[in-house]
mmCIF file of C-alpha atoms and ligand atoms in Angstrom:
data_model
loop_
_atom_site.group_PDB
_atom_site.id
_atom_site.type_symbol
_atom_site.label_atom_id
_atom_site.label_comp_id
_atom_site.label_asym_id
_atom_site.label_seq_id
_atom_site.Cartn_x
_atom_site.Cartn_y
_atom_site.Cartn_z
ATOM 1 C CA UNK A 17 -0.025 -0.239 -0.070
ATOM 2 C CA UNK A 18 1.647 3.238 -1.275
ATOM 3 C CA UNK A 19 -0.638 5.564 0.006
ATOM 4 C CA UNK A 20 -1.066 6.948 3.740
ATOM 5 C CA UNK A 21 -4.103 5.316 5.102
ATOM 6 C CA UNK A 22 -6.500 6.850 7.850
ATOM 7 C CA UNK A 23 -8.396 4.479 10.291
ATOM 8 C CA UNK A 24 -11.671 5.704 12.279
ATOM 9 C CA UNK A 25 -12.817 3.511 14.655
ATOM 10 C CA UNK A 26 -10.730 1.446 16.970
ATOM 11 C CA UNK A 27 -13.527 -0.453 18.509
ATOM 12 C CA UNK A 28 -13.692 -4.526 19.170
ATOM 13 C CA UNK A 29 -13.411 -5.124 15.451
ATOM 14 C CA UNK A 30 -11.968 -2.284 14.297
ATOM 15 C CA UNK A 31 -8.665 -2.591 16.241
ATOM 16 C CA UNK A 32 -7.458 -6.065 15.064
ATOM 17 C CA UNK A 33 -8.412 -4.447 11.540
ATOM 18 C CA UNK A 34 -6.401 -1.483 12.135
ATOM 19 C CA UNK A 35 -3.579 -3.352 13.327
ATOM 20 C CA UNK A 36 -3.292 -5.354 10.066
ATOM 21 C CA UNK A 37 -3.568 -1.966 7.939
ATOM 22 C CA UNK A 38 -0.754 -0.489 10.483
ATOM 23 C CA UNK A 39 1.591 -3.547 9.743
ATOM 24 C CA UNK A 40 1.167 -2.966 5.628
ATOM 25 C CA UNK A 41 1.764 0.673 5.416
ATOM 26 C CA UNK A 42 1.806 4.034 7.091
ATOM 27 C CA UNK A 43 -1.666 4.503 9.593
ATOM 28 C CA UNK A 44 -2.980 7.659 11.388
ATOM 29 C CA UNK A 45 -5.927 6.452 13.582
ATOM 30 C CA UNK A 46 -8.637 8.300 15.165
ATOM 31 C CA UNK A 47 -11.118 7.484 18.180
ATOM 32 C CA UNK A 48 -13.665 9.081 19.883
ATOM 33 C CA UNK A 49 -11.965 8.231 22.661
ATOM 34 C CA UNK A 50 -8.690 9.504 22.162
ATOM 35 C CA UNK A 51 -6.482 7.399 24.758
ATOM 36 C CA UNK A 52 -7.547 4.596 22.610
ATOM 37 C CA UNK A 53 -6.115 5.765 19.664
ATOM 38 C CA UNK A 54 -3.196 6.798 21.578
ATOM 39 C CA UNK A 55 -2.788 3.251 22.928
ATOM 40 C CA UNK A 56 -3.504 1.657 19.244
ATOM 41 C CA UNK A 57 -0.636 3.950 18.353
ATOM 42 C CA UNK A 58 1.789 3.016 21.098
ATOM 43 C CA UNK A 59 1.251 -1.025 20.311
ATOM 44 C CA UNK A 60 1.218 -0.697 16.712
ATOM 45 C CA UNK A 61 3.391 2.040 15.696
ATOM 46 C CA UNK A 62 1.074 4.459 13.953
ATOM 47 C CA UNK A 63 0.016 8.037 13.798
ATOM 48 C CA UNK A 64 -2.597 8.750 16.617
ATOM 49 C CA UNK A 65 -4.090 12.412 15.864
ATOM 50 C CA UNK A 66 -6.630 14.222 18.448
ATOM 51 C CA UNK A 67 -8.963 15.861 15.567
ATOM 52 C CA UNK A 68 -10.903 14.032 13.196
ATOM 53 C CA UNK A 69 -10.049 16.999 10.415
ATOM 54 C CA UNK A 70 -6.248 16.061 10.721
ATOM 55 C CA UNK A 71 -6.694 12.312 9.779
ATOM 56 C CA UNK A 72 -8.727 13.449 6.771
ATOM 57 C CA UNK A 73 -5.845 16.196 5.592
ATOM 58 C CA UNK A 74 -2.991 13.601 5.647
ATOM 59 C CA UNK A 75 -4.921 10.639 4.208
ATOM 60 C CA UNK A 76 -5.693 9.646 0.530
ATOM 61 C CA UNK A 77 -7.825 6.775 1.653
ATOM 62 C CA UNK A 78 -9.799 6.734 4.796
ATOM 63 C CA UNK A 79 -11.338 3.232 6.557
ATOM 64 C CA UNK A 80 -14.309 3.961 9.121
ATOM 65 C CA UNK A 81 -15.690 1.230 11.467
ATOM 66 C CA UNK A 82 -18.119 2.929 13.388
ATOM 67 C CA UNK A 83 -21.611 1.304 14.935
ATOM 68 C CA UNK A 84 -24.309 2.530 12.218
ATOM 69 C CA UNK A 85 -24.139 4.910 9.085
ATOM 70 C CA UNK A 86 -25.349 7.647 11.372
ATOM 71 C CA UNK A 87 -21.815 7.950 13.166
ATOM 72 C CA UNK A 88 -20.234 7.815 10.064
ATOM 73 C CA UNK A 89 -22.229 10.948 8.441
ATOM 74 C CA UNK A 90 -21.366 12.675 11.892
ATOM 75 C CA UNK A 91 -17.950 11.714 11.733
ATOM 76 C CA UNK A 92 -17.176 12.475 7.858
ATOM 77 C CA UNK A 93 -18.928 15.800 8.543
ATOM 78 C CA UNK A 94 -16.905 17.004 11.236
ATOM 79 C CA UNK A 95 -13.712 16.909 8.970
ATOM 80 C CA UNK A 96 -16.174 19.478 6.937
ATOM 81 C CA UNK A 97 -13.647 21.297 4.248
ATOM 82 C CA UNK A 98 -11.110 19.167 4.744
ATOM 83 C CA UNK A 99 -12.047 16.703 2.343
ATOM 84 C CA UNK A 100 -10.353 17.089 -1.071
ATOM 85 C CA UNK A 101 -10.855 15.633 -4.643
ATOM 86 C CA UNK A 102 -9.515 12.557 -5.199
ATOM 87 C CA UNK A 103 -9.795 10.814 -1.690
ATOM 88 C CA UNK A 104 -11.234 7.332 -1.180
ATOM 89 C CA UNK A 105 -13.621 6.250 2.298
ATOM 90 C CA UNK A 106 -13.824 2.747 2.542
ATOM 91 C CA UNK A 107 -16.759 2.300 5.268
ATOM 92 C CA UNK A 108 -16.525 -1.065 6.952
ATOM 93 C CA UNK A 109 -19.369 -0.451 9.246
ATOM 94 C CA UNK A 110 -22.256 -2.327 9.232
ATOM 95 C CA UNK A 111 -24.358 0.180 7.811
ATOM 96 C CA UNK A 112 -27.672 0.721 5.847
ATOM 97 C CA UNK A 113 -28.275 0.737 2.046
ATOM 98 C CA UNK A 114 -30.219 4.534 2.439
ATOM 99 C CA UNK A 115 -27.364 5.945 4.951
ATOM 100 C CA UNK A 116 -24.411 4.978 2.540
ATOM 101 C CA UNK A 117 -25.743 6.300 -0.398
ATOM 102 C CA UNK A 118 -26.586 9.551 1.298
ATOM 103 C CA UNK A 119 -22.940 9.439 2.784
ATOM 104 C CA UNK A 120 -21.577 8.651 -0.691
ATOM 105 C CA UNK A 121 -23.618 11.612 -2.231
ATOM 106 C CA UNK A 122 -22.346 14.120 0.072
ATOM 107 C CA UNK A 123 -18.676 12.819 -0.063
ATOM 108 C CA UNK A 124 -19.072 12.909 -4.113
ATOM 109 C CA UNK A 125 -20.221 16.806 -3.983
ATOM 110 C CA UNK A 126 -16.451 17.159 -2.290
ATOM 111 C CA UNK A 127 -15.056 14.592 -4.952
ATOM 112 C CA UNK A 128 -14.383 12.303 -2.484
ATOM 113 C CA UNK A 129 -15.674 8.545 -3.432
ATOM 114 C CA UNK A 130 -17.046 6.084 -1.333
ATOM 115 C CA UNK A 131 -17.543 2.254 -1.277
ATOM 116 C CA UNK A 132 -19.470 0.384 1.391
ATOM 117 C CA UNK A 133 -17.111 -2.258 2.983
ATOM 118 C CA UNK A 134 -19.046 -4.203 5.681
ATOM 119 C CA UNK A 135 -17.039 -7.369 6.991
ATOM 120 C CA UNK A 136 -17.842 -10.909 8.116
ATOM 121 C CA UNK A 137 -15.800 -13.251 10.628
ATOM 122 C CA UNK A 138 -15.784 -11.500 13.708
ATOM 123 C CA UNK A 139 -13.020 -10.446 16.061
ATOM 124 C CA UNK A 140 -11.268 -13.702 15.673
ATOM 125 C CA UNK A 141 -11.327 -13.251 11.732
ATOM 126 C CA UNK A 142 -10.042 -9.801 11.840
ATOM 127 C CA UNK A 143 -7.202 -10.740 14.145
ATOM 128 C CA UNK A 144 -6.572 -13.835 11.798
ATOM 129 C CA UNK A 145 -6.627 -11.634 8.616
ATOM 130 C CA UNK A 146 -9.647 -13.858 7.328
ATOM 131 C CA UNK A 147 -12.656 -11.676 6.981
ATOM 132 C CA UNK A 148 -15.058 -11.591 4.286
ATOM 133 C CA UNK A 149 -15.532 -7.702 2.808
ATOM 134 C CA UNK A 150 -18.572 -7.289 1.084
ATOM 135 C CA UNK A 151 -17.885 -4.387 -1.374
ATOM 136 C CA UNK A 152 -21.125 -2.012 -2.820
ATOM 137 C CA UNK A 153 -19.561 0.813 -5.208
ATOM 138 C CA UNK A 154 -18.418 1.854 -8.462
ATOM 139 C CA UNK A 155 -16.176 -0.681 -10.594
ATOM 140 C CA UNK A 156 -12.888 1.711 -10.447
ATOM 141 C CA UNK A 157 -13.461 2.727 -6.907
ATOM 142 C CA UNK A 158 -14.161 -0.641 -5.764
ATOM 143 C CA UNK A 159 -10.640 -1.973 -7.420
ATOM 144 C CA UNK A 160 -8.761 0.888 -5.997
ATOM 145 C CA UNK A 161 -10.433 -0.103 -2.439
ATOM 146 C CA UNK A 162 -9.147 -3.955 -2.952
ATOM 147 C CA UNK A 163 -5.680 -2.480 -2.425
ATOM 148 C CA UNK A 164 -6.604 -1.419 1.492
ATOM 149 C CA UNK A 165 -7.954 -4.648 2.928
ATOM 150 C CA UNK A 166 -5.009 -6.453 4.389
ATOM 151 C CA UNK A 167 -7.419 -8.005 6.711
ATOM 152 C CA UNK A 168 -9.689 -9.546 4.200
ATOM 153 C CA UNK A 169 -9.184 -13.365 2.837
ATOM 154 C CA UNK A 170 -12.710 -12.918 0.483
ATOM 155 C CA UNK A 171 -13.409 -9.561 -0.841
ATOM 156 C CA UNK A 172 -17.001 -9.508 -3.121
ATOM 157 C CA UNK A 173 -17.952 -6.450 -5.431
ATOM 158 C CA UNK A 174 -21.409 -7.413 -4.666
ATOM 159 C CA UNK A 175 -23.381 -4.542 -6.250
ATOM 160 C CA UNK A 176 -23.599 -0.103 -6.093
ATOM 161 C CA UNK A 177 -23.318 1.356 -3.216
ATOM 162 C CA UNK A 178 -25.541 0.235 -0.324
ATOM 163 C CA UNK A 179 -25.452 -3.386 -1.775
ATOM 164 C CA UNK A 180 -22.500 -4.508 0.350
ATOM 165 C CA UNK A 181 -24.608 -3.005 3.876
ATOM 166 C CA UNK A 182 -27.824 -4.566 2.350
ATOM 167 C CA UNK A 183 -25.789 -8.122 1.876
ATOM 168 C CA UNK A 184 -24.310 -7.832 5.556
ATOM 169 C CA UNK A 185 -27.747 -6.962 7.025
ATOM 170 C CA UNK A 186 -29.473 -9.631 5.695
ATOM 171 C CA UNK A 187 -26.137 -12.240 6.525
ATOM 172 C CA UNK A 188 -26.451 -11.038 10.387
ATOM 173 C CA UNK A 189 -30.144 -11.745 10.177
ATOM 174 C CA UNK A 190 -29.668 -14.882 9.412
ATOM 175 C CA UNK A 191 -27.169 -15.278 11.750
ATOM 176 C CA UNK A 192 -29.546 -13.805 14.433
ATOM 177 C CA UNK A 193 -32.562 -16.221 13.781
ATOM 178 C CA UNK A 194 -30.161 -19.168 13.594
ATOM 179 C CA UNK A 195 -28.938 -18.460 17.449
ATOM 180 C CA UNK A 196 -32.773 -17.823 18.611
ATOM 181 C CA UNK A 197 -33.759 -20.926 16.820
ATOM 182 C CA UNK A 198 -31.043 -23.119 18.148
ATOM 183 C CA UNK A 199 -31.420 -21.475 21.354
ATOM 184 C CA UNK A 200 -35.198 -22.379 21.953
ATOM 185 C CA UNK A 201 -34.715 -25.929 19.795
ATOM 186 C CA UNK A 202 -31.708 -26.665 22.184
ATOM 187 C CA UNK A 203 -33.562 -25.955 25.200
ATOM 188 C CA UNK A 204 -36.214 -28.233 24.373
ATOM 189 C CA UNK A 205 -33.870 -31.012 23.886
ATOM 190 C CA UNK A 206 -32.194 -30.698 26.723
ATOM 191 C CA UNK A 207 -35.473 -30.910 28.672
ATOM 192 C CA UNK A 208 -36.478 -34.122 26.710
ATOM 193 C CA UNK A 209 -33.189 -35.584 28.503
ATOM 194 C CA UNK A 210 -30.733 -34.931 25.390
ATOM 195 C CA UNK A 211 -27.412 -32.888 26.699
ATOM 196 C CA UNK A 212 -26.595 -29.896 24.941
ATOM 197 C CA UNK A 213 -23.340 -31.521 23.709
ATOM 198 C CA UNK A 214 -24.679 -34.860 22.362
ATOM 199 C CA UNK A 215 -27.517 -32.738 20.616
ATOM 200 C CA UNK A 216 -24.940 -30.340 18.831
ATOM 201 C CA UNK A 217 -22.688 -33.188 17.949
ATOM 202 C CA UNK A 218 -25.449 -34.965 15.983
ATOM 203 C CA UNK A 219 -27.009 -31.680 14.577
ATOM 204 C CA UNK A 220 -23.625 -30.728 13.441
ATOM 205 C CA UNK A 221 -23.527 -33.876 11.467
ATOM 206 C CA UNK A 222 -27.183 -33.655 10.131
ATOM 207 C CA UNK A 223 -28.549 -30.992 8.144
ATOM 208 C CA UNK A 224 -29.376 -28.317 10.443
ATOM 209 C CA UNK A 225 -26.106 -27.579 11.355
ATOM 210 C CA UNK A 226 -25.055 -24.065 11.029
ATOM 211 C CA UNK A 227 -21.957 -21.356 12.356
ATOM 212 C CA UNK A 228 -24.212 -21.004 15.339
ATOM 213 C CA UNK A 229 -24.143 -24.578 15.629
ATOM 214 C CA UNK A 230 -20.759 -25.634 14.862
ATOM 215 C CA UNK A 231 -18.931 -22.787 16.550
ATOM 216 C CA UNK A 232 -21.223 -20.489 19.119
ATOM 217 C CA UNK A 233 -22.564 -22.753 20.683
ATOM 218 C CA UNK A 234 -19.981 -25.229 21.542
ATOM 219 C CA UNK A 235 -17.533 -22.215 22.317
ATOM 220 C CA UNK A 236 -19.583 -20.326 24.139
ATOM 221 C CA UNK A 237 -22.802 -21.670 25.461
ATOM 222 C CA UNK A 238 -21.748 -25.437 26.532
ATOM 223 C CA UNK A 239 -18.552 -24.000 28.231
ATOM 224 C CA UNK A 240 -20.341 -21.204 30.081
ATOM 225 C CA UNK A 241 -17.908 -18.961 28.894
ATOM 226 C CA UNK A 242 -20.109 -16.380 26.943
ATOM 227 C CA UNK A 243 -17.370 -14.176 25.474
ATOM 228 C CA UNK A 244 -18.265 -10.672 24.528
ATOM 229 C CA UNK A 245 -16.969 -9.795 20.992
ATOM 230 C CA UNK A 246 -20.279 -8.812 19.141
ATOM 231 C CA UNK A 247 -22.630 -6.712 21.098
ATOM 232 C CA UNK A 248 -26.374 -7.808 21.077
ATOM 233 C CA UNK A 249 -26.947 -4.106 20.357
ATOM 234 C CA UNK A 250 -25.075 -4.041 17.392
ATOM 235 C CA UNK A 251 -27.054 -7.451 15.962
ATOM 236 C CA UNK A 252 -30.278 -5.902 16.773
ATOM 237 C CA UNK A 253 -29.278 -2.869 14.809
ATOM 238 C CA UNK A 254 -28.390 -5.345 11.936
ATOM 239 C CA UNK A 255 -31.696 -7.001 11.732
ATOM 240 C CA UNK A 256 -33.430 -3.341 11.959
ATOM 241 C CA UNK A 257 -31.378 -2.673 8.584
ATOM 242 C CA UNK A 258 -32.583 -5.890 7.476
ATOM 243 C CA UNK A 259 -36.278 -5.163 7.911
ATOM 244 C CA UNK A 260 -35.624 -1.680 6.335
ATOM 245 C CA UNK A 261 -34.266 -3.743 3.478
ATOM 246 C CA UNK A 262 -37.402 -6.177 2.945
ATOM 247 C CA UNK A 263 -39.482 -3.292 3.377
ATOM 248 C CA UNK A 264 -37.649 -1.277 0.553
ATOM 249 C CA UNK A 265 -37.869 -4.560 -1.698
ATOM 250 C CA UNK A 266 -41.652 -5.204 -0.594
ATOM 251 C CA UNK A 267 -40.426 -8.623 0.287
ATOM 252 C CA UNK A 268 -43.436 -9.885 2.878
ATOM 253 C CA UNK A 269 -41.444 -11.462 6.008
ATOM 254 C CA UNK A 270 -42.577 -13.397 8.919
ATOM 255 C CA UNK A 271 -39.434 -14.484 10.327
ATOM 256 C CA UNK A 272 -37.102 -11.368 10.383
ATOM 257 C CA UNK A 273 -39.710 -9.532 12.587
ATOM 258 C CA UNK A 274 -40.119 -12.100 15.175
ATOM 259 C CA UNK A 275 -36.140 -12.324 15.406
ATOM 260 C CA UNK A 276 -36.251 -8.690 15.736
ATOM 261 C CA UNK A 277 -38.965 -8.825 18.782
ATOM 262 C CA UNK A 278 -37.010 -11.559 20.557
ATOM 263 C CA UNK A 279 -33.705 -9.512 20.433
ATOM 264 C CA UNK A 280 -35.550 -5.926 21.735
ATOM 265 C CA UNK A 281 -37.187 -8.828 24.540
ATOM 266 C CA UNK A 282 -34.003 -10.264 25.229
ATOM 267 C CA UNK A 283 -31.777 -6.592 25.470
ATOM 268 C CA UNK A 284 -34.240 -5.420 28.151
ATOM 269 C CA UNK A 285 -33.455 -8.422 30.512
ATOM 270 C CA UNK A 286 -29.764 -8.503 29.604
ATOM 271 C CA UNK A 287 -27.176 -5.630 30.519
ATOM 272 C CA UNK A 288 -25.958 -2.792 28.127
ATOM 273 C CA UNK A 289 -22.526 -4.821 26.899
ATOM 274 C CA UNK A 290 -24.090 -8.199 26.489
ATOM 275 C CA UNK A 291 -22.889 -10.516 23.797
ATOM 276 C CA UNK A 292 -25.073 -11.334 20.976
ATOM 277 C CA UNK A 293 -25.397 -15.191 21.431
ATOM 278 C CA UNK A 294 -25.989 -14.147 25.426
ATOM 279 C CA UNK A 295 -29.621 -13.500 23.791
ATOM 280 C CA UNK A 296 -30.056 -17.519 25.069
ATOM 281 C CA UNK A 297 -29.681 -16.621 28.311
ATOM 282 C CA UNK A 298 -33.500 -15.304 28.480
ATOM 283 C CA UNK A 299 -34.737 -18.777 26.487
ATOM 284 C CA UNK A 300 -32.549 -20.907 28.880
ATOM 285 C CA UNK A 301 -34.358 -18.714 31.759
ATOM 286 C CA UNK A 302 -37.850 -19.294 30.509
ATOM 287 C CA UNK A 303 -37.189 -22.988 29.796
ATOM 288 C CA UNK A 304 -35.725 -23.352 33.758
ATOM 289 C CA UNK A 305 -32.837 -25.404 31.755
ATOM 290 C CA UNK A 306 -28.698 -24.715 30.894
ATOM 291 C CA UNK A 307 -27.654 -25.949 27.818
ATOM 292 C CA UNK A 308 -24.906 -28.069 28.434
HETATM 293 P P1 LIG B 12 -17.517 -1.324 19.418
HETATM 294 O O1 LIG B 12 -18.887 -0.552 19.976
HETATM 295 O O2 LIG B 12 -16.646 -2.058 19.969
HETATM 296 O O3 LIG B 12 -16.713 0.342 18.618
HETATM 297 C C1 LIG B 12 -17.508 0.963 18.110
HETATM 298 C C2 LIG B 12 -16.699 1.931 17.927
HETATM 299 O O4 LIG B 12 -17.310 3.568 17.178
HETATM 300 C C3 LIG B 12 -15.396 2.655 18.898
HETATM 301 O O5 LIG B 12 -14.205 2.921 18.247
HETATM 302 C C4 LIG B 12 -16.382 3.771 19.513
HETATM 303 O O6 LIG B 12 -15.633 5.028 20.038
HETATM 304 C C5 LIG B 12 -16.911 4.387 17.794
HETATM 305 N N1 LIG B 12 -17.894 5.226 17.878
HETATM 306 C C6 LIG B 12 -19.074 5.112 18.653
HETATM 307 N N2 LIG B 12 -20.036 5.869 18.685
HETATM 308 C C7 LIG B 12 -19.420 7.003 17.992
HETATM 309 C C8 LIG B 12 -19.871 8.435 17.360
HETATM 310 N N3 LIG B 12 -20.710 9.020 18.073
HETATM 311 N N4 LIG B 12 -18.503 9.307 17.006
HETATM 312 C C9 LIG B 12 -17.364 8.357 16.744
HETATM 313 N N5 LIG B 12 -17.422 7.045 17.011
HETATM 314 C C10 LIG B 12 -18.132 6.865 17.589
HETATM 315 O O7 LIG B 12 -18.398 -1.878 18.146
HETATM 316 P P2 LIG B 12 -17.556 -2.929 16.715
HETATM 317 O O8 LIG B 12 -15.995 -2.544 16.825
HETATM 318 O O9 LIG B 12 -18.090 -4.232 17.482
HETATM 319 O O10 LIG B 12 -18.467 -2.701 15.413
HETATM 320 C C11 LIG B 12 -18.278 -1.477 14.818
HETATM 321 C C12 LIG B 12 -18.709 -1.781 13.472
HETATM 322 O O11 LIG B 12 -18.390 -3.297 13.025
HETATM 323 C C13 LIG B 12 -20.527 -2.292 13.786
HETATM 324 O O12 LIG B 12 -21.232 -1.655 12.892
HETATM 325 C C14 LIG B 12 -20.722 -3.837 13.734
HETATM 326 O O13 LIG B 12 -21.766 -4.074 13.695
HETATM 327 C C15 LIG B 12 -19.473 -4.211 13.209
HETATM 328 N N6 LIG B 12 -18.945 -5.138 13.229
HETATM 329 C C16 LIG B 12 -18.744 -6.088 14.455
HETATM 330 C C17 LIG B 12 -18.054 -7.596 14.519
HETATM 331 C C18 LIG B 12 -17.828 -7.827 15.909
HETATM 332 O O14 LIG B 12 -17.587 -9.258 15.804
HETATM 333 N N7 LIG B 12 -17.629 -7.292 16.699
HETATM 334 C C19 LIG B 12 -18.352 -8.122 13.407
HETATM 335 C C20 LIG B 12 -18.520 -7.926 12.237
HETATM 336 C C21 LIG B 12 -19.167 -6.016 11.960
HETATM 337 P P3 LIG B 12 -15.106 4.777 21.870
HETATM 338 O O15 LIG B 12 -13.971 4.097 21.949
HETATM 339 O O16 LIG B 12 -14.975 6.215 21.906
HETATM 340 O O17 LIG B 12 -16.631 4.244 22.309
#
């Protein structure tokens, strides 16, 4: 990577992604909580700046990894007139298609390109550099963006601006519905006298298996470890984006709204920092069993 790259948003997944970028080229980082940017700079040899304008002034390519497209808009607007012709924003946020189109338009008025580039693979995939990136945008900008994704193993151009965020939202809604369905089904099986471990072993050699039964339940639920790598709040946001995608495309759905209701109800009884897999806890509570 020849140009200096800016990375905005050093959260749970942004941090390990930015670490790959910092290993590959000169990197400037900005984070809302500046102590985190300073800590990153100390560990990874990047340059931490206090003001987002300073990052935008110095970098031709800027990667954003923030909670939603709304925070992306706040941050790009905060840099105001510092944006200049020829820059490229690679938005790794799990954003929403309409928000991305608005952000792309705002940047295009300043001569700045935009691609949506959400990722899948979790914090472990980010650390390993094996993330999947779903790119939405003009082919030329997408080709340019491909050179700045050292944290990715699979990079797919899926359509125009917003297409990456649409695909990511549907993917994550599928993850969410697999978590809820597996949690409910396994709670019932435990009550029938089948251990959680035995049940997932058999399901994983059968047709109902998924990432949830193969990885998340064995690593997080059966062990009772419940690590916090991706918040339930962020996955709930993704289901909301998926609902918007279904609405905007006039596709009727029974199941996505039901999963959204489960997440909303679960978040009311979990603490604010709860992990996405912890939405299984209220299922266990209601059933009066632990999936072990
Ligand atoms: P975190 O909540 O861990 O981090 C959020 C980041 O955004 C922090 O750097 C935070 O700064 C910053 N931020 C929050 N609000 C603002 C704001 N108003 N202005 C400026 N900065 C702000 O989130 P993740 O890193 O887990 O997720 C980031 C994105 O990646 C999300 O869209 C998520 O859905 C997606 N994602 C996450 C995955 C995961 O496994 N964690 C997997 C795939 C996608 P501060 O440090 O100051 O709080």
